[in-house]
Coordinates of C-alpha atoms and ligand atoms in Angstrom, one line a residue:
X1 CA 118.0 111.3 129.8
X2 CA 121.5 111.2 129.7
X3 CA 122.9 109.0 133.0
X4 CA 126.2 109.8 135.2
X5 CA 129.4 109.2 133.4
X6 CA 131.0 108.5 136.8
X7 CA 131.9 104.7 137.8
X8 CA 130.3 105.5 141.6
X9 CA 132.3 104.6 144.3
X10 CA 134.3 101.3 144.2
X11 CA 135.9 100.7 147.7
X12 CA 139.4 99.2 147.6
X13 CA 139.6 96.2 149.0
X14 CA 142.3 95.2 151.6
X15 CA 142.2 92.1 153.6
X16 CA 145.1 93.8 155.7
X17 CA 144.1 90.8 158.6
X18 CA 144.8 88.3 157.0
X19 CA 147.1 88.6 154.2
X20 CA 147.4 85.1 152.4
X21 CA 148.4 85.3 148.5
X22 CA 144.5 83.6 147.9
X23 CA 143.3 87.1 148.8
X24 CA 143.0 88.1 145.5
X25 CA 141.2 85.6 144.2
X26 CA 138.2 87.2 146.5
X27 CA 139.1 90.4 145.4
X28 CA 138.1 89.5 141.6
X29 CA 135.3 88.0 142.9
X30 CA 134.2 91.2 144.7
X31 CA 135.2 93.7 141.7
X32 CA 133.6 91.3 139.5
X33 CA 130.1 91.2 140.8
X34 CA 130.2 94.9 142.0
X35 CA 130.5 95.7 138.2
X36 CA 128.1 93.3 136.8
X37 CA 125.2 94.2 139.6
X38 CA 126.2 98.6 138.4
X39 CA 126.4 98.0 134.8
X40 CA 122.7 98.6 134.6
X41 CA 123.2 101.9 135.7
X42 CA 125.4 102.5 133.7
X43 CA 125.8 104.4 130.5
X44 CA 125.6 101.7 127.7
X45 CA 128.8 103.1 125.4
X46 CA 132.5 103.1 127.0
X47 CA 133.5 106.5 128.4
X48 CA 137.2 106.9 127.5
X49 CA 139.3 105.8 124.0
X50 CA 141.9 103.7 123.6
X51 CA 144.5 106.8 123.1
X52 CA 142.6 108.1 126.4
X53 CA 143.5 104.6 128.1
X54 CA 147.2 104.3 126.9
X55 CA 147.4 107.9 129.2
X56 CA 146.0 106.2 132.1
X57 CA 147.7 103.4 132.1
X58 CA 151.4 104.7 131.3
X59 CA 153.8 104.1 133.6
X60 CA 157.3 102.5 133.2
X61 CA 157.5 98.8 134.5
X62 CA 157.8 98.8 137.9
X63 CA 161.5 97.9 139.1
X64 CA 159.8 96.1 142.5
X65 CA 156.2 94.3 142.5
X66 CA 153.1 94.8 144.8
X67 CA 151.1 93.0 146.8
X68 CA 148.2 91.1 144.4
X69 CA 144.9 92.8 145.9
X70 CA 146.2 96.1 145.5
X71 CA 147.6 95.5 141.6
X72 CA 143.9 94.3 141.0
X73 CA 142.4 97.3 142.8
X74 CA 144.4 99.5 140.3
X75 CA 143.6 97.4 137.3
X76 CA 140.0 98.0 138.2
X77 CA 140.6 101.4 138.5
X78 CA 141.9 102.1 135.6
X79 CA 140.5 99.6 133.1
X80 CA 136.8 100.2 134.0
X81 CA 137.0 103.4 132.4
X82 CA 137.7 101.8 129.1
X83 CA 135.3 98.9 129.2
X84 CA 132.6 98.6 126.5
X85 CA 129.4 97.4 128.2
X86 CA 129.4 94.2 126.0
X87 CA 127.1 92.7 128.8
X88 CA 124.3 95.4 129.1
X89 CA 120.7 94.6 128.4
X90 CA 121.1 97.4 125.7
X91 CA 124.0 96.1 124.0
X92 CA 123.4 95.2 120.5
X93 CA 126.7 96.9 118.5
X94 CA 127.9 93.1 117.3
X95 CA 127.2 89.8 117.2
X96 CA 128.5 89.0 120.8
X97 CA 127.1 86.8 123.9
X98 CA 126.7 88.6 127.2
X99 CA 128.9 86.5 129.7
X100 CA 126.3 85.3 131.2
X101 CA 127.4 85.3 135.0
X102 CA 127.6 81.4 135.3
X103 CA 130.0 80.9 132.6
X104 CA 132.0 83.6 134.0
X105 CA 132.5 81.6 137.3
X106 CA 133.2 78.4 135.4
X107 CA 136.0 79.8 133.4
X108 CA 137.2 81.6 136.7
X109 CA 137.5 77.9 138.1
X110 CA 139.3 76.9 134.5
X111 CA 142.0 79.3 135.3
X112 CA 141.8 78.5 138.8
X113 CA 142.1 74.9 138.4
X114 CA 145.5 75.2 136.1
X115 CA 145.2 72.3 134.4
X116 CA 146.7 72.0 130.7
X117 CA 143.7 70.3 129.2
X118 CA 146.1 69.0 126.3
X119 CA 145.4 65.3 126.9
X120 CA 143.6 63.0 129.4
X121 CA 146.5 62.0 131.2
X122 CA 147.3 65.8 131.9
X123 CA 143.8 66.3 132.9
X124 CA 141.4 63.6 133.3
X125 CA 138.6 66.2 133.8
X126 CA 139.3 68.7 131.3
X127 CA 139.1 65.9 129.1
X128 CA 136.2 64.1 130.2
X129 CA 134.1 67.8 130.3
X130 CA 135.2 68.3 126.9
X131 CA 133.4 64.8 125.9
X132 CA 130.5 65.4 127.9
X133 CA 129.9 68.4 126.6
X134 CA 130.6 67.8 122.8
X135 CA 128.0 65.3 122.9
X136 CA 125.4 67.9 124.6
X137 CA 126.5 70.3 122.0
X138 CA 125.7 67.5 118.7
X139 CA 122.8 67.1 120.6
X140 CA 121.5 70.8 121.0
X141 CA 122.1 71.6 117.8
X142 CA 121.2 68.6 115.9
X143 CA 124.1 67.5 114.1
X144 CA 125.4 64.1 114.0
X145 CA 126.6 62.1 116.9
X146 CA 129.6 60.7 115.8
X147 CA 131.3 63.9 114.7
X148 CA 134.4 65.4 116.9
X149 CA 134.1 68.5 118.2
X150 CA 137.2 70.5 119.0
X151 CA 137.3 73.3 121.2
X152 CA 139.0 76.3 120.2
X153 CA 139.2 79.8 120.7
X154 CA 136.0 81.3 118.6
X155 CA 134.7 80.6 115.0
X156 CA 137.6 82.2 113.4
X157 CA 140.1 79.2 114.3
X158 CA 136.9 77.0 114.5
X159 CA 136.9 77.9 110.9
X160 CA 140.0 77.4 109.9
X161 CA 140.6 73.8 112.4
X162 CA 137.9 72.5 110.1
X163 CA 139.2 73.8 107.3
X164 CA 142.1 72.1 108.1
X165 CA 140.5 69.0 108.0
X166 CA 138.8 69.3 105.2
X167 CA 142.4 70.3 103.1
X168 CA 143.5 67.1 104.5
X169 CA 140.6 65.2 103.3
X170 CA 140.0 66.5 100.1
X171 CA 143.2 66.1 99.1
X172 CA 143.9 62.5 100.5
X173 CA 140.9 61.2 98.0
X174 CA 143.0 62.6 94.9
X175 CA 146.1 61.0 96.4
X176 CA 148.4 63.7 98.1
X177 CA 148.7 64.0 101.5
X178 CA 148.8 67.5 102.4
X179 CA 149.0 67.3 106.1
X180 CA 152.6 65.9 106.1
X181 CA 153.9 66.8 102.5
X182 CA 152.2 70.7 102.2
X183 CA 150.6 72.2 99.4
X184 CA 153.9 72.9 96.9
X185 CA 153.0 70.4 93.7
X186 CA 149.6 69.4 95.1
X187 CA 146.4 69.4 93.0
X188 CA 144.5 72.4 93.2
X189 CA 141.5 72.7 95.7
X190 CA 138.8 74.5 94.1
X191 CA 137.3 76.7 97.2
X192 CA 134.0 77.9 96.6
X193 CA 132.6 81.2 98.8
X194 CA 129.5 83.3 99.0
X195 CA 130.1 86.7 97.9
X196 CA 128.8 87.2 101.7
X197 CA 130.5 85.2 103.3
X198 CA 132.3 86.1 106.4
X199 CA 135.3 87.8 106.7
X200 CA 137.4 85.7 109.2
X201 CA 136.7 82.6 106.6
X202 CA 139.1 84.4 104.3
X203 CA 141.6 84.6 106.8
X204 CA 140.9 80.9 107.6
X205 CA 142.1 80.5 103.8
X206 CA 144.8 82.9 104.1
X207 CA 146.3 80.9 107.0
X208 CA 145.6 77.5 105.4
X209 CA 147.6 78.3 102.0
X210 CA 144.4 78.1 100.3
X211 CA 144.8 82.1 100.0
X212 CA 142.5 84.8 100.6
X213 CA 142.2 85.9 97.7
X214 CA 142.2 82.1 95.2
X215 CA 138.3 81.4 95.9
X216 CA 135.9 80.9 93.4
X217 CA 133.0 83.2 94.4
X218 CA 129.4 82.1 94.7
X219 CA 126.7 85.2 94.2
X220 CA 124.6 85.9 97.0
X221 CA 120.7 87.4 96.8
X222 CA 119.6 90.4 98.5
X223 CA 119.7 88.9 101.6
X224 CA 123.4 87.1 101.3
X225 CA 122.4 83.7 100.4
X226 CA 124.3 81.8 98.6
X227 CA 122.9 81.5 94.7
X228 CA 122.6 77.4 94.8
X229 CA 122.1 77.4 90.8
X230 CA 125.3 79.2 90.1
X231 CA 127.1 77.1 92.7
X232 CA 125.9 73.8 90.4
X233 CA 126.4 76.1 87.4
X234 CA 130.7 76.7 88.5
X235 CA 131.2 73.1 89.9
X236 CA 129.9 71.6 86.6
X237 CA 132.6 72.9 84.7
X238 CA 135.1 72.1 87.2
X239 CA 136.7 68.7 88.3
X240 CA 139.2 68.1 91.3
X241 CA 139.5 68.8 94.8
X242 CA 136.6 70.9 96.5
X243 CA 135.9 72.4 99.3
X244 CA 132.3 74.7 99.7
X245 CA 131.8 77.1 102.5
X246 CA 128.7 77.9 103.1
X247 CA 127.4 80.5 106.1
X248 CA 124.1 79.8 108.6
X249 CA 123.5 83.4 109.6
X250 CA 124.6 86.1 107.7
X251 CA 126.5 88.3 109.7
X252 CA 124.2 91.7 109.3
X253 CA 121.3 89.9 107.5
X254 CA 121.4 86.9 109.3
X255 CA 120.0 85.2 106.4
X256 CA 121.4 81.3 105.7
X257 CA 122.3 79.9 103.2
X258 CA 119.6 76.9 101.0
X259 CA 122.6 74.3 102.6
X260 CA 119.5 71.6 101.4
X261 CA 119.9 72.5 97.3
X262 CA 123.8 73.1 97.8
X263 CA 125.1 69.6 99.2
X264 CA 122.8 68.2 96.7
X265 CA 125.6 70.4 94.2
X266 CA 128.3 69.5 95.9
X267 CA 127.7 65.9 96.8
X268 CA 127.7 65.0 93.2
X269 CA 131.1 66.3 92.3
X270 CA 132.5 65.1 95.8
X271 CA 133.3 68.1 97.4
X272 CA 133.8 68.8 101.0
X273 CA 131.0 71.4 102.8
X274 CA 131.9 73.2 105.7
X275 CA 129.2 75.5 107.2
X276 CA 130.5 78.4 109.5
X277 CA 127.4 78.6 111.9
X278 CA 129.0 80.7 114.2
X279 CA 125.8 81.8 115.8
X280 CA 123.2 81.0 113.4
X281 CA 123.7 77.6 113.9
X282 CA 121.9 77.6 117.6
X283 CA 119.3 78.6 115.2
X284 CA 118.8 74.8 115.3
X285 CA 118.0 74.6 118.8
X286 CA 115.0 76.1 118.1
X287 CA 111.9 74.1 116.7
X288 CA 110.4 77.3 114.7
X289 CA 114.1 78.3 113.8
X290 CA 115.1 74.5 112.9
X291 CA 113.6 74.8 109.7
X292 CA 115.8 77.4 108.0
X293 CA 118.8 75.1 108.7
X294 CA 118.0 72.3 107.0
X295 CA 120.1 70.3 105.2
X296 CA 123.1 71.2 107.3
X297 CA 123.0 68.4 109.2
X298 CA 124.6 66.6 105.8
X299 CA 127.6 69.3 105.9
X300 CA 130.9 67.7 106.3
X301 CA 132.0 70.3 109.2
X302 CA 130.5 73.4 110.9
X303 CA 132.2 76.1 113.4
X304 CA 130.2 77.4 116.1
X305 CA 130.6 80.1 118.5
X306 CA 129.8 79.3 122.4
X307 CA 131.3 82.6 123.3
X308 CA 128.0 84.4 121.5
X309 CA 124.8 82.8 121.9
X310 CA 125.5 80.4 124.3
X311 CA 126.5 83.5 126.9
X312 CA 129.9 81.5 127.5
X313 CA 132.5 84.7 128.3
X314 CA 134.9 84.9 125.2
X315 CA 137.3 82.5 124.1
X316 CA 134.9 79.6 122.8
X317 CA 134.3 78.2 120.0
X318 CA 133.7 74.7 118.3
X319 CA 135.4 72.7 115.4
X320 CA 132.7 70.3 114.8
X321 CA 134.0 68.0 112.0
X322 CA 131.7 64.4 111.0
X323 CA 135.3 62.5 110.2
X324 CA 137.5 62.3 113.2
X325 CA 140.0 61.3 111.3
X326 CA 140.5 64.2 109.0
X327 CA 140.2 66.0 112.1
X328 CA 143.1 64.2 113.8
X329 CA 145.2 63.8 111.2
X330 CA 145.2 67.6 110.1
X331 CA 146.3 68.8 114.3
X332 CA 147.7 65.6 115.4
X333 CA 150.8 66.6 117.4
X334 CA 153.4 63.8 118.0
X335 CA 156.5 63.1 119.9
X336 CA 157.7 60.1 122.3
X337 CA 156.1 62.2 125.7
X338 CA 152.9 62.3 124.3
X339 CA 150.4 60.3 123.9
X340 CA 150.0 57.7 120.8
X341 CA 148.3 59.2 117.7
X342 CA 145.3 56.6 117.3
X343 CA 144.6 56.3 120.7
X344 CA 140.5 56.2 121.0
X345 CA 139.9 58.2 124.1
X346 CA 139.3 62.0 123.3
X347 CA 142.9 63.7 123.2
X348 CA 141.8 67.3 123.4
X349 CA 144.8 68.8 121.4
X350 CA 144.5 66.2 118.8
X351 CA 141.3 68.1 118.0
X352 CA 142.7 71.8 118.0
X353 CA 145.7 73.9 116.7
X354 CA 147.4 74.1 120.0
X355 CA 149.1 71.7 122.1
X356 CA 149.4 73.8 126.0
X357 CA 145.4 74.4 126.3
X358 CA 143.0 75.6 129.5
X359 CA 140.4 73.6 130.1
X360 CA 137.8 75.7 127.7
X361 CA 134.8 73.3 127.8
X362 CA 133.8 73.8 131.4
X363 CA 131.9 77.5 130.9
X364 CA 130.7 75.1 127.9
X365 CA 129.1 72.4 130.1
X366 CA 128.1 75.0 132.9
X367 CA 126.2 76.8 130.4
X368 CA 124.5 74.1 128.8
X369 CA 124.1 72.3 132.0
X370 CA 122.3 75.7 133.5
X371 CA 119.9 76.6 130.5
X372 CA 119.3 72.7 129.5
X373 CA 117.9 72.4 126.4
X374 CA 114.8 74.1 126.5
X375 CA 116.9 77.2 128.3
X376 CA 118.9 77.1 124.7
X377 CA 115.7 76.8 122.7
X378 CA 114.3 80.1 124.9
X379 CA 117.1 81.9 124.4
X380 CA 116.8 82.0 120.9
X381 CA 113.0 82.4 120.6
X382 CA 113.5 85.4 123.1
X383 CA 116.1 87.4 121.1
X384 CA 114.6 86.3 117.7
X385 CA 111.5 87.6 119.0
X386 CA 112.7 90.6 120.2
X387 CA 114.6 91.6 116.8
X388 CA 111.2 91.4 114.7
X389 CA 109.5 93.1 117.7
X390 CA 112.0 96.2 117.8
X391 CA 111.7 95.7 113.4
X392 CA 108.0 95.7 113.4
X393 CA 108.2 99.2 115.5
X394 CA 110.6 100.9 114.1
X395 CA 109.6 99.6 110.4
X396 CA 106.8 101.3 110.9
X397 CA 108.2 105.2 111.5
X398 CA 108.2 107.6 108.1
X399 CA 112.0 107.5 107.0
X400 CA 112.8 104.7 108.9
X401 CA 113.6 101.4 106.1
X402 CA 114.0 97.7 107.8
X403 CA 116.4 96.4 105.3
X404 CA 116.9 93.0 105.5
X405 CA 114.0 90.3 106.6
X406 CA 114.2 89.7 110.0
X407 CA 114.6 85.7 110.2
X408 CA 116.9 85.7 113.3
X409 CA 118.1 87.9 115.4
X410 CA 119.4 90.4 113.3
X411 CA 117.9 93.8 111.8
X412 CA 119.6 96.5 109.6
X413 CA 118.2 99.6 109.0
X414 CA 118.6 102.4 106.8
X415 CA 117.1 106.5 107.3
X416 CA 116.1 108.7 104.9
X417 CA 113.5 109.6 102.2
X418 CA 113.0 108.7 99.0
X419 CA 114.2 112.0 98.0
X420 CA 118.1 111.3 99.6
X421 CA 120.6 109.9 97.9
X422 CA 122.9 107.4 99.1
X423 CA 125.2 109.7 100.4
X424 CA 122.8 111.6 102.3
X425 CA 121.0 108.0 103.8
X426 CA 124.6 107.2 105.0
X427 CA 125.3 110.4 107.1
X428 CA 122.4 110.7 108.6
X429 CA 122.3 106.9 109.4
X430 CA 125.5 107.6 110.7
X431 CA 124.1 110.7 112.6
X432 CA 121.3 108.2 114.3
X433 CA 123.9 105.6 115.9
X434 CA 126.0 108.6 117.0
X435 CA 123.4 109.9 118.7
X436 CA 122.5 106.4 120.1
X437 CA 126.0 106.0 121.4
X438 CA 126.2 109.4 123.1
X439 CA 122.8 108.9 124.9
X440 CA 124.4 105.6 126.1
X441 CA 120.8 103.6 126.4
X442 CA 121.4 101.4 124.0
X443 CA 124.4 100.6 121.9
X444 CA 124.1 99.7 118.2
X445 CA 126.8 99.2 115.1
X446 CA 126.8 100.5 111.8
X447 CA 128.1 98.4 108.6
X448 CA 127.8 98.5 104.8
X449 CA 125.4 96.5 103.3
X450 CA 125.3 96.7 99.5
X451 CA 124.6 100.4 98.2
X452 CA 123.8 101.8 102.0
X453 CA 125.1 101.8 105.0
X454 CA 123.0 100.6 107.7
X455 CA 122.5 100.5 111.7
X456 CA 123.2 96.9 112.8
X457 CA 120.6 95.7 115.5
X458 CA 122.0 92.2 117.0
X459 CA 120.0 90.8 119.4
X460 CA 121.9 88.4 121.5
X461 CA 122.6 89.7 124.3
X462 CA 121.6 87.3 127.6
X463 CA 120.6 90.7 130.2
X464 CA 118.2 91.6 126.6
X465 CA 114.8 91.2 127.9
X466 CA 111.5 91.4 125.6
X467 CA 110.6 94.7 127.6
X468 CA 113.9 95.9 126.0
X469 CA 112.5 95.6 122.3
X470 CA 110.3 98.5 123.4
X471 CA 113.0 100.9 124.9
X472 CA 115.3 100.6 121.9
X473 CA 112.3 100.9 119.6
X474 CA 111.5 104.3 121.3
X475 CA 115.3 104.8 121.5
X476 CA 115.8 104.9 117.7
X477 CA 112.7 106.5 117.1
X478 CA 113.4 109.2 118.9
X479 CA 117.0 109.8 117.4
X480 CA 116.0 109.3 114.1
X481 CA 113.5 112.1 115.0
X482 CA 115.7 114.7 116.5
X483 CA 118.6 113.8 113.6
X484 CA 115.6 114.2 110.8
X485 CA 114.6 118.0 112.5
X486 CA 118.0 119.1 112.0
X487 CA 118.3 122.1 109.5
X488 CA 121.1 119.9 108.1
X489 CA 119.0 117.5 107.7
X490 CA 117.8 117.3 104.1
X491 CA 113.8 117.2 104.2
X492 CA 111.6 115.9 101.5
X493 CA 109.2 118.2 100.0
X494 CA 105.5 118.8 101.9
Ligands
PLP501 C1 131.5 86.1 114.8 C2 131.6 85.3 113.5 C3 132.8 84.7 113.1 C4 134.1 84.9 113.8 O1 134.0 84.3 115.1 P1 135.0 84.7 116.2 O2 134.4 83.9 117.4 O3 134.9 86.2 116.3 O4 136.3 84.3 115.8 C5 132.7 84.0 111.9 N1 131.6 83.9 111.2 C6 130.5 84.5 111.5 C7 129.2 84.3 110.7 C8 130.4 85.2 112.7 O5 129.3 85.8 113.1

């Protein structure tokens, strides 16, 4: 059944009384909840395109200015009609957390608060959060307790802050210090990826001077694990500087990486291994899950994503990175205001690429300080659970092909009969997540993956509920079965 498209009535709020220039503050507060309590109700796809939200938002900058709680009124207005219900219980189109309600309110305080979070003189508790919470976070996901953890914006610059690092360090051991002399007339860092690696690693290398496209590429299996024998086979013909990047969840299989067999490679010729776990990694908080992680733990560095299974709301992420000092030495900022390079105490900008920060560990430490660890650990059995639920159903429908093997949270899935080519499999794959999307129960993505193109299922969602495996099941059933009745549709004989 298809539900309303209208937004129901959202009262403007006026605290005419009263006016004080903290009204507004309220007034998010208000407009905040009264969308999160609706979204339910909601159609689970966004109602209007960008072109369509350019339109209703045009309007030439206003020579005078409003009052605050009306300019939020008409931001929510207009912008609810172009949000994407990233935080519905039906939401699985990417890899993304749900904003879970309590991390909202935290980073709500760490705009509130102001504070520049750049050192510990600035902000004594931005700073100590930070430290509190990096040690929860080594602790949650098993890695080792003297690493730093810098916190960034997301995995992408979580990537590329360790990265940084490890440039530095590599480099350093065969004598050239890149960090304050650059890369012209260095010795060349051999950079070894997975041919499935992800994407925002090669931007990582793009914006390190490493280059996007100068990587030595590892083969993958049908899955997108890293081939650990041709990793051995390439470093053994290869001396110098390395750095390996390896992946713990796969961003459509979610399959890791053997990181055991691959620092065993690497070790012996020296070489730097970064891991970006940006959500498989929390795979380690989980003792049935542990187990396809190990070996990490021996990595040199690791990004990690709070902003998707943690539920923080977005911009969070983690530079975890065992040396500090490669760490520090690669974002180090100094000048005679700041603080001493050296110092011991945790300098949070000495740990990231930027210098002006907010304090981003607080939804961090409300989140992990709300779920606790067995909260984290449930988290992840839920979703994983729910993924080979919602696998085992739907695997089990004529036409319908689970593609990859459901380890995680993740399941791709092709449609189609022997009979169709792989043309044919890709349009009327296609045709099932359109018709997903214009029901609006649940939202699902589609992506290439090898010779098909397949429906992404990511479960990760915090609103997803076990109960939820059985409406999308039924969901995708049923759209596979009105797209497969089409006359369009081809059929396979009998
Ligand atoms: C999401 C993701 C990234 C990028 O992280 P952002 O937080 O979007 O910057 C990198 N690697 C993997 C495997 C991911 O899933």
């Amino acid at each position: 059944m298809r539900k309303s498209l209208s937004p129901g009535p959202r009262p403007a709020i006026t605290w005419a009384e009263t006016p004080d220039r903290y009204d507004v503050l309220q007034a998010a507060q208000v407009h905040a909840s009264t969308y999160r309590r609706g979204l339910e109700d909601m159609p689970c796809s966004p109602r209007r395109s960008y072109r369509e939200m350019l339109e209703v938002f045009s309007e030439p900058l206003p020579e005078r200015g409003s009052d605050g709680v009306s300019v939020l009124n008409d931001l929510v207005a207009r912008g609810e009609q172009g949000l994407t219900p990233m935080t519905h219980s039906g939401f699985f189109g990417w890899v993304l957390g749900g904003s879970s309600p309590v991390g909202v309110a935290a980073d709500w305080l760490t705009s509130a608060w102001g504070q520049n979070a750049a050192f510990h003189t600035s902000s004594p508790t931005a700073a100590a959060v930070e430290e509190i919470a990096s040690g929860w976070l080594l602790n949650v996901l098993h890695l080792p307790a003297e690493a730093a953890v810098g916190f960034v914006t997301g995995a992408t610059v979580g990537n590329f802050t360790a990265l940084a690092a490890a440039r530095g360090a590599v480099l350093r051991r065969a004598g050239w210090d890149a960090d304050n002399d650059g890369l012209f007339g260095a010795p060349p860092i051999t950079v070894y990826v997975g041919d499935d690696a992800h994407t925002s690693v090669f931007s990582a290398l793009g914006y390190l001077g490493l280059g996007r496209n100068r990587v030595t590429r590892v083969k993958s299996d049908d899955q997108g694990r890293m081939i650990a024998t041709d990793l051995a086979m390439q470093m053994a013909d290869r001396d110098g500087p390395a750095i390996v990047i390896t992946q713990a969840g796969q961003i459509n299989t979610g399959a890791f990486d053997p990181f055991a067999d691959i620092l065993e490679a690497a070790q012996t010729r020296n070489a730097w291994v970064h891991v970006d776990g940006a959500f498989g990694l929390w795979a380690r908080a989980h003792p049935d899950y542990r187990p396809l992680t190990n070996g990490v733990e021996h990595a040199d560095s690791w990004a990690v994503d709070g902003h998707k299974w943690l539920q923080t709301p977005f911009d969070s992420g983690y530079a975890i990175v065992r040396d500090r000092d490669s760490l520090h030495r690669a974002m180090s900022i100094d000048a005679s205001y700041l603080p001493a390079v050296g110092e011991r105490d945790r300098i949070p900008s000495f740990l990231v690429p930027e210098l002006s920060r907010r304090a981003r560990g607080l939804p961090t430490w409300a989140m992990l300080k709300t779920l606790g660890r067995k909260g984290v650990e449930d988290l992840v059995g839920r979703h994983c659970a729910i993924a080979r639920r919602i696998a085992e159903r739907i695997g089990s429908a004529d036409g319908v092909h689970v593609v990859n093997d459901v380890v995680l949270n993740q399941v791709i899935v092709s449609f189609g009969h022997p009979e169709h080519n792989s043309r044919q499999r890709k349009a009327l794959t296609e045709a099932v997540i359109s018709r997903l999307r214009e029901e609006g129960s649940i939202f699902v993505g589609g992506a290439r993956w090898r010779d098909d193109w397949v429906m992404r299922v990511s479960v990760i969602c915090d609103a997803t509920q076990p109960a939820d495996a059985e409406l999308a099941a039924d969901q995708i059933i049923s759209a596979w079965a009105a797209v497969s009745a089409r006359p369009s549709a081809v059929r396979p004989p009998g």
